[in-house]
PDB file of C-alpha atoms in Angstrom:
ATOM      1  CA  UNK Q  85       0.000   0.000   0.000  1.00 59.00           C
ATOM      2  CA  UNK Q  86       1.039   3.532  -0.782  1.00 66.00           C
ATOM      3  CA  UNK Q  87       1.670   5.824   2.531  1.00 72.00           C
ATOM      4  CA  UNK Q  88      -1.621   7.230   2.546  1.00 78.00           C
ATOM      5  CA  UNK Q  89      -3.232   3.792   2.453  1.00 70.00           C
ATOM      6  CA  UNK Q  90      -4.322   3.239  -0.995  1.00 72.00           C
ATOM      7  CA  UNK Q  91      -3.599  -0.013  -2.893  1.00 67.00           C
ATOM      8  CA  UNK Q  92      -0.818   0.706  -5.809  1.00 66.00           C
ATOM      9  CA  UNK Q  93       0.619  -2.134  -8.749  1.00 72.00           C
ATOM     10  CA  UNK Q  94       2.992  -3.039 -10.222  1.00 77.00           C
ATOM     11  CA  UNK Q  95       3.541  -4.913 -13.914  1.00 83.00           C
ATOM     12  CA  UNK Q  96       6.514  -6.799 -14.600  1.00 79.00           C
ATOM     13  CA  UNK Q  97       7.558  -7.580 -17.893  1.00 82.00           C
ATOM     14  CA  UNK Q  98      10.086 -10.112 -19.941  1.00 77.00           C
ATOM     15  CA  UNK Q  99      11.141 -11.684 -22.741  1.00 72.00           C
ATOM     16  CA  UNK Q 100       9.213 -14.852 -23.989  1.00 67.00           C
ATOM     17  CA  UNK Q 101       9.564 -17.731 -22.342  1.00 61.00           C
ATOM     18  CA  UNK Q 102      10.979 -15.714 -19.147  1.00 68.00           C
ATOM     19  CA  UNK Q 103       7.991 -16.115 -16.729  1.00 66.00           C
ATOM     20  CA  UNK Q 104       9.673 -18.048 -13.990  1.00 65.00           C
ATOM     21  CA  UNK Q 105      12.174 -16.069 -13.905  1.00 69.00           C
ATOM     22  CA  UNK Q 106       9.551 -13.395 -13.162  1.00 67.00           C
ATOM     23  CA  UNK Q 107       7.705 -14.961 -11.277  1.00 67.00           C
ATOM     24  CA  UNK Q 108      10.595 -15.281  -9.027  1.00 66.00           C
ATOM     25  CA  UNK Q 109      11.393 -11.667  -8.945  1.00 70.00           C
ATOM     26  CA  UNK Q 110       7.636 -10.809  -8.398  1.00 69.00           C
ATOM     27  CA  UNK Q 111       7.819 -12.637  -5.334  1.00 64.00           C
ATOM     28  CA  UNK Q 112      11.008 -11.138  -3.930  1.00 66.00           C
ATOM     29  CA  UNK Q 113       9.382  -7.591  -4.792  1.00 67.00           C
ATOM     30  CA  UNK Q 114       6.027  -8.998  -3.130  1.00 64.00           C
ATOM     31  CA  UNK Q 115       8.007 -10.298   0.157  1.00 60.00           C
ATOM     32  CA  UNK Q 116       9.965  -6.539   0.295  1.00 63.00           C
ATOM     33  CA  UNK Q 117       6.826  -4.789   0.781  1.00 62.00           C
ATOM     34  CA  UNK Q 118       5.768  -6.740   3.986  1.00 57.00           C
ATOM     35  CA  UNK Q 119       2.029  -7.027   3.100  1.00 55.00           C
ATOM     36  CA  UNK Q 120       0.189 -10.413   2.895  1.00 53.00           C
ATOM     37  CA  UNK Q 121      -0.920 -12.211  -0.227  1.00 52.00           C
ATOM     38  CA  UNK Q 122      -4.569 -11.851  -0.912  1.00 50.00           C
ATOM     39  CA  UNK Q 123      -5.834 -15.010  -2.708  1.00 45.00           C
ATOM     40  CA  UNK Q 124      -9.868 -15.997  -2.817  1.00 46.00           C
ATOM     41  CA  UNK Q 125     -10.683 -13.300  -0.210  1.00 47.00           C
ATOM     42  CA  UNK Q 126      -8.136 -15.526   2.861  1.00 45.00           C
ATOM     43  CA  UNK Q 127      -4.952 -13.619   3.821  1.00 46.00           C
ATOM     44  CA  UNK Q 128      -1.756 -15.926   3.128  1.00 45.00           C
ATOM     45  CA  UNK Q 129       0.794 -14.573   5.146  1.00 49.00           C
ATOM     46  CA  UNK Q 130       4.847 -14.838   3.421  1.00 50.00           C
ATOM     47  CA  UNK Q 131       5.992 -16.357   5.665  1.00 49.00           C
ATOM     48  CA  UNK Q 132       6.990 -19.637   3.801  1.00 50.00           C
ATOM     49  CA  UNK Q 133      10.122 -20.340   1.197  1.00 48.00           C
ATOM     50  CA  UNK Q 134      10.650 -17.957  -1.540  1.00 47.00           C
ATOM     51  CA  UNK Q 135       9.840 -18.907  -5.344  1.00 47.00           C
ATOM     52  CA  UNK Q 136      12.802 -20.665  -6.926  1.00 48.00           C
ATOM     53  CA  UNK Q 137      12.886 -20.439 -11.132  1.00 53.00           C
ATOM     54  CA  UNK Q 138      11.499 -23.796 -12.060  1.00 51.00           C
ATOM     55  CA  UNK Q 139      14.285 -24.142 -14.254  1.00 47.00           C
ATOM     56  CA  UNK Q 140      16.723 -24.523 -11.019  1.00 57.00           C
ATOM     57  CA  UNK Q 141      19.689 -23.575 -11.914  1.00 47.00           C
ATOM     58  CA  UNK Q 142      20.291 -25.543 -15.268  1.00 80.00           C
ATOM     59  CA  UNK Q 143      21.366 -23.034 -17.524  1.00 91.00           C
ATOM     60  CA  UNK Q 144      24.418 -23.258 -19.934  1.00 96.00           C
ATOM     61  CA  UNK Q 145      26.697 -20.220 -20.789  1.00 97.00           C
ATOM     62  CA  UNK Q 146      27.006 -20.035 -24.912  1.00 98.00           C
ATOM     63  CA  UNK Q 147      29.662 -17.624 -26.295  1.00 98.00           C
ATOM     64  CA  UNK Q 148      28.600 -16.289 -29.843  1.00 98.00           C
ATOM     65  CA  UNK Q 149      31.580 -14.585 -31.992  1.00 98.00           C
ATOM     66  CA  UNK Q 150      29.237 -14.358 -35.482  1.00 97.00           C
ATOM     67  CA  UNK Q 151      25.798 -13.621 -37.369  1.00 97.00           C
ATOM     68  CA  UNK Q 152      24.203 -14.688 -33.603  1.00 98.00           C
ATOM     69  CA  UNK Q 153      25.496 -11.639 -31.876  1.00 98.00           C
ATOM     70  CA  UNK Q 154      23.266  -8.873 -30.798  1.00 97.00           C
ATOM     71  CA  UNK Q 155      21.928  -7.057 -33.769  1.00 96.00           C
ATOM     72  CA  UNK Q 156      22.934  -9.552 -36.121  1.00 97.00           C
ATOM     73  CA  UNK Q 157      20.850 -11.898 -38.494  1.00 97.00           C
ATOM     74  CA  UNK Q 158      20.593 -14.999 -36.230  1.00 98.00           C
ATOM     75  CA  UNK Q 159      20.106 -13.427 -32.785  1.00 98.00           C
ATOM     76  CA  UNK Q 160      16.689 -14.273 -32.652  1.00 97.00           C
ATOM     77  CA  UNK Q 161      17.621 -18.108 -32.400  1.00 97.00           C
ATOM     78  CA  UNK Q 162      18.764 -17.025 -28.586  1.00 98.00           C
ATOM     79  CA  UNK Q 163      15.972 -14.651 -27.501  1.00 96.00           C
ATOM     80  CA  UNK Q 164      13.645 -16.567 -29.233  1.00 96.00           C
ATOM     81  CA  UNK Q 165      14.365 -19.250 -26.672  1.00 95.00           C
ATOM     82  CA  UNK Q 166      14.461 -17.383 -23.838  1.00 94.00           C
ATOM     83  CA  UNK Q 167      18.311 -16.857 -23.962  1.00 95.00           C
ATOM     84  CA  UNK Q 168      19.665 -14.145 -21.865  1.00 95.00           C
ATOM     85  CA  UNK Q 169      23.472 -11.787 -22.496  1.00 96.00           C
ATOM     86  CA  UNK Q 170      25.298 -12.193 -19.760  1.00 95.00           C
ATOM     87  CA  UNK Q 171      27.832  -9.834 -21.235  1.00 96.00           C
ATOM     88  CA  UNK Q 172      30.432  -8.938 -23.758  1.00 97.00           C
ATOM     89  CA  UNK Q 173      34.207 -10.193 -23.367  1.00 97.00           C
ATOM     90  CA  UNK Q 174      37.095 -11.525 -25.611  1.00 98.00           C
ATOM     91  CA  UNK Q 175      38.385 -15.548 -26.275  1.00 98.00           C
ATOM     92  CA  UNK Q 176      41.797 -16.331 -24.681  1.00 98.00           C
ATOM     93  CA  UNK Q 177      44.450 -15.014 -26.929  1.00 97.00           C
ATOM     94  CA  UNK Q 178      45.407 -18.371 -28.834  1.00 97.00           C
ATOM     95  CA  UNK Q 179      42.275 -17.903 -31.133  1.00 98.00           C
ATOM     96  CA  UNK Q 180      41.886 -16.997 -34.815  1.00 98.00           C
ATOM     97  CA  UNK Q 181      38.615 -16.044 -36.491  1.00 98.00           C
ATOM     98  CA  UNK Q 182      37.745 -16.404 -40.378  1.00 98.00           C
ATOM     99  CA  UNK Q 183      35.353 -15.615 -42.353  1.00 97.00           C
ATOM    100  CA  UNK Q 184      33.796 -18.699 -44.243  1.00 97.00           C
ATOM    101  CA  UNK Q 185      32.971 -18.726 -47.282  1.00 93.00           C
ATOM    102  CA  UNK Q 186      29.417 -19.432 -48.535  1.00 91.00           C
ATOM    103  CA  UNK Q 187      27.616 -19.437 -45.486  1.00 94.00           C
ATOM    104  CA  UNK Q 188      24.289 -17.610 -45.335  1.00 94.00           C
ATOM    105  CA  UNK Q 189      24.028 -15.087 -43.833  1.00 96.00           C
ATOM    106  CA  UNK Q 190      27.665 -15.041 -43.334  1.00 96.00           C
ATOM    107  CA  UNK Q 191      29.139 -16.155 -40.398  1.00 97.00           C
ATOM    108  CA  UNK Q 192      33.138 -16.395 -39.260  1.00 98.00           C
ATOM    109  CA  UNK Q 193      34.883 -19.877 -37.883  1.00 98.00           C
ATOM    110  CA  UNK Q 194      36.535 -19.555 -34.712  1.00 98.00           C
ATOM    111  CA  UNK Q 195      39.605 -22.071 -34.652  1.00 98.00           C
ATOM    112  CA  UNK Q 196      41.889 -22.339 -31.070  1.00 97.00           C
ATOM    113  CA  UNK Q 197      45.807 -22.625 -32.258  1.00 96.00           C
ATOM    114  CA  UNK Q 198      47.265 -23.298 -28.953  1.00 96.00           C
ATOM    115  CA  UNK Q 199      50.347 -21.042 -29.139  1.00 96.00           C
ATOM    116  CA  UNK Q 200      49.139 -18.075 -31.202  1.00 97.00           C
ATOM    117  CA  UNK Q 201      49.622 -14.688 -29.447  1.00 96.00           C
ATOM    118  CA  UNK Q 202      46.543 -12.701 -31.139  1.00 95.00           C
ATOM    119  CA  UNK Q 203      44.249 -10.176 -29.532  1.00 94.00           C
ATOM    120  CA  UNK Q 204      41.116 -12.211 -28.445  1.00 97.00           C
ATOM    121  CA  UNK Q 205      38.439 -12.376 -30.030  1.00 98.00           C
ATOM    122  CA  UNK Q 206      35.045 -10.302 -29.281  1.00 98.00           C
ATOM    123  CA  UNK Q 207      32.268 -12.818 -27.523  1.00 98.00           C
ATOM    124  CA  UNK Q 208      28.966 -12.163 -26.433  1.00 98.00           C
ATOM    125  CA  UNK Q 209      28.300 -14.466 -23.655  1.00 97.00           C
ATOM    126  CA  UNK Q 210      24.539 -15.742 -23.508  1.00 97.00           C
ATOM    127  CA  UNK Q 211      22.383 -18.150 -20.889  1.00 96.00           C
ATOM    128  CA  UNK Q 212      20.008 -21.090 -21.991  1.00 96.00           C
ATOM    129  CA  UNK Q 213      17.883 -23.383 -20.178  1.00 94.00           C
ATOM    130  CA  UNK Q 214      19.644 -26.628 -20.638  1.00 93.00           C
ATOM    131  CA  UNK Q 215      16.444 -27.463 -22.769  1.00 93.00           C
ATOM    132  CA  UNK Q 216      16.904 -24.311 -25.001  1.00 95.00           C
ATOM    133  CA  UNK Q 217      20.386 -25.071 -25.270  1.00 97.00           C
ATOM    134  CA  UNK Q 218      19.597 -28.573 -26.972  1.00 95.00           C
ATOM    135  CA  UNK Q 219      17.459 -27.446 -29.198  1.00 96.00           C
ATOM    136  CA  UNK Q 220      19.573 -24.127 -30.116  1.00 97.00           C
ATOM    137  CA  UNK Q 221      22.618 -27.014 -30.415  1.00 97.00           C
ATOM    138  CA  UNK Q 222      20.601 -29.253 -33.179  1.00 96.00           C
ATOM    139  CA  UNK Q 223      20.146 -26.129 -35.667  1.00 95.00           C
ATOM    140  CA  UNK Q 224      24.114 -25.791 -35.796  1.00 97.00           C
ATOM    141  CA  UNK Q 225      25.122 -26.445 -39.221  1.00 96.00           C
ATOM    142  CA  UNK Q 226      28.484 -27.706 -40.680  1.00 96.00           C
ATOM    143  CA  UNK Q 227      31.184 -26.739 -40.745  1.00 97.00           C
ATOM    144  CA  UNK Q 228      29.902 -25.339 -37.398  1.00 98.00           C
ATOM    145  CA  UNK Q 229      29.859 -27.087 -34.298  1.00 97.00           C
ATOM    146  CA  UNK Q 230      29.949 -26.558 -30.395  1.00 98.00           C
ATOM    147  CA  UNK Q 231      32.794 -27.024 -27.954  1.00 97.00           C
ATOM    148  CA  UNK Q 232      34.723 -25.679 -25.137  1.00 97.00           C
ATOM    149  CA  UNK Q 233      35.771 -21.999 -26.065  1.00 98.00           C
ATOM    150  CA  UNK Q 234      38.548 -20.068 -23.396  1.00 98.00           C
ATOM    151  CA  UNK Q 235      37.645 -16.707 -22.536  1.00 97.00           C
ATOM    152  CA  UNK Q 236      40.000 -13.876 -21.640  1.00 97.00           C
ATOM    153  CA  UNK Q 237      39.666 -14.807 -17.869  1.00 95.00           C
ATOM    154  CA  UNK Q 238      40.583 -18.510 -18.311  1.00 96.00           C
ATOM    155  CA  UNK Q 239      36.772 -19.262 -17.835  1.00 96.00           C
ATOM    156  CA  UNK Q 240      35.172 -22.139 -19.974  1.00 97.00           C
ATOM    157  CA  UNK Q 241      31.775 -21.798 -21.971  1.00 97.00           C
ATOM    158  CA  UNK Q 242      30.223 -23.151 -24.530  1.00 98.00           C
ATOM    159  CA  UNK Q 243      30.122 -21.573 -28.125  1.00 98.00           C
ATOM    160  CA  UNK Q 244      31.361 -21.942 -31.494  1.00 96.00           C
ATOM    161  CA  UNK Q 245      33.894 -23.588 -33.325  1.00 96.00           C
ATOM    162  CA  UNK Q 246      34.913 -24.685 -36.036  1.00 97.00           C
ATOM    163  CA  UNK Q 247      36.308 -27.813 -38.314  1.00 97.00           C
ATOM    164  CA  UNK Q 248      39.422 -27.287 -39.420  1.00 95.00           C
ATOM    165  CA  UNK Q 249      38.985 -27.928 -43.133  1.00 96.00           C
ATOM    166  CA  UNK Q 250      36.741 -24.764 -43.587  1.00 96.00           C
ATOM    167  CA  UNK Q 251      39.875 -22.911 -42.907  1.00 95.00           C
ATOM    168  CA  UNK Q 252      41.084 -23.773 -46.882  1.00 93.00           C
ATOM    169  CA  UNK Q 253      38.510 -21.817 -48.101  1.00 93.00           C
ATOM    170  CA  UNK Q 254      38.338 -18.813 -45.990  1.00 97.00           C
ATOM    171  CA  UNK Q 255      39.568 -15.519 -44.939  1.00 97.00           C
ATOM    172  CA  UNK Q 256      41.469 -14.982 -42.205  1.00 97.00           C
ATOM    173  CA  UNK Q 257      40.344 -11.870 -39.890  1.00 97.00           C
ATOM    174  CA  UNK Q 258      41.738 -12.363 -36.358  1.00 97.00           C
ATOM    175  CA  UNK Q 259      43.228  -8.781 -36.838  1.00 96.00           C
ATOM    176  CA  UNK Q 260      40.170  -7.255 -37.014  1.00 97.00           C
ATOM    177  CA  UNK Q 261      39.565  -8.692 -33.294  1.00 97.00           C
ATOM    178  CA  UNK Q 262      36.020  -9.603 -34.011  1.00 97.00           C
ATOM    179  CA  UNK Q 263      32.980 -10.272 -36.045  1.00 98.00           C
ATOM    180  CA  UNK Q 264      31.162  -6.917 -36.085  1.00 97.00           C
ATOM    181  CA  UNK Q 265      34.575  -5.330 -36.431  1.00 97.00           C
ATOM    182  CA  UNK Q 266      35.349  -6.740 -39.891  1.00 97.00           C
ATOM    183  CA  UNK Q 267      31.878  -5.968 -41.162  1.00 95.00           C
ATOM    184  CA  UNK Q 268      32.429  -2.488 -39.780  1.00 94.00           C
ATOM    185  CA  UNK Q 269      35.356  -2.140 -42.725  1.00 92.00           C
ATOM    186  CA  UNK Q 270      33.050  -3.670 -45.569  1.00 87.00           C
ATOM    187  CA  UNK Q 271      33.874  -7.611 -44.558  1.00 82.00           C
ATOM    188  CA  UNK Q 272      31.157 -10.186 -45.246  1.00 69.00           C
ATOM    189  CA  UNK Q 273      27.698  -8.182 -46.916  1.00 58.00           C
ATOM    190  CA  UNK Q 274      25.403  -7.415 -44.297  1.00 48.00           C
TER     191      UNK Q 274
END
């Protein structure tokens, strides 16, 4: 209730797919204000365990380096599932990125060369329900795949890589430091 008594609301919104996550924070913001829970006319006191996200905590951490970054052609394949940035950092510096030829829309391979002193890469890191992540993982196409990818801070994710034969056929770009980057200087039609 507001200070001089009246009843006040508030809406929550989210991305599809999101409600337990909102749920949960609806009943955190709920619990904060003190009152009780009015449910068919009986006061329910909060006194019990807070909502957890159904989901526990199954989630997988995907790093994207191509056409699935924010604002690019395939993003919607994340926040169409529910996926969730976690936030923007760079590979480990023993990466190199190409851009592949023939792909569409275009997309760059990200190959790990244990040894190789480059810049690191640009990642966007992204969470996924374990179920999400699945089905994300089956609409991967070749040369593409998934593995382990090393980020700046020695941390291990998910995301992208690539088979080593697609390399014959492409463009190097590791110098550009990252996807968006090389399209930036006229690299791979938008």
């Amino acid at each position: 209730r507001a200070k001089n008594g009246l009843p006040f609301g508030v809406t929550l919104v989210a991305r599809a797919f999101a409600d337990d996550d909102l749920a949960v924070l609806a009943d955190r913001l709920h619990r904060a204000g003190g009152d009780v829970l009015k449910a068919g006319g009986l006061d329910l006191p909060l006194n019990g365990a807070s909502l957890q996200p159904a989901s526990g905590a199954a989630r997988v951490r995907l790093a994207v380096v191509g056409a699935h970054l924010s604002g690019e052609p395939l993003n919607h394949q994340l926040t169409d599932r529910g996926g969730r940035l976690v936030g923007a950092t760079r590979t480990a510096p023993d990466y190199r990125l190409y851009a592949l030829g023939g792909t569409v829309p275009p997309k760059p391979g990200l190959f790990r060369e244990p040894g190789f002193a480059g810049p690191g890469l640009a990642v966007e890191v992204w969470e996924l329900t374990d179920q999400a992540f699945g089905s994300f993982v089956a609409e991967v196409p070749p040369p593409l795949g998934i593995g382990n990818v090393i980020l700046q801070d020695g941390s291990v994710v998910k995301g992208f890589i690539c088979e080593d034969f697609a390399r014959q056929s492409a463009q190097e770009i590791t110098a550009f430091g990252g996807w968006k980057a090389f399209r930036a200087q006229g690299g791979a039609a938008h």
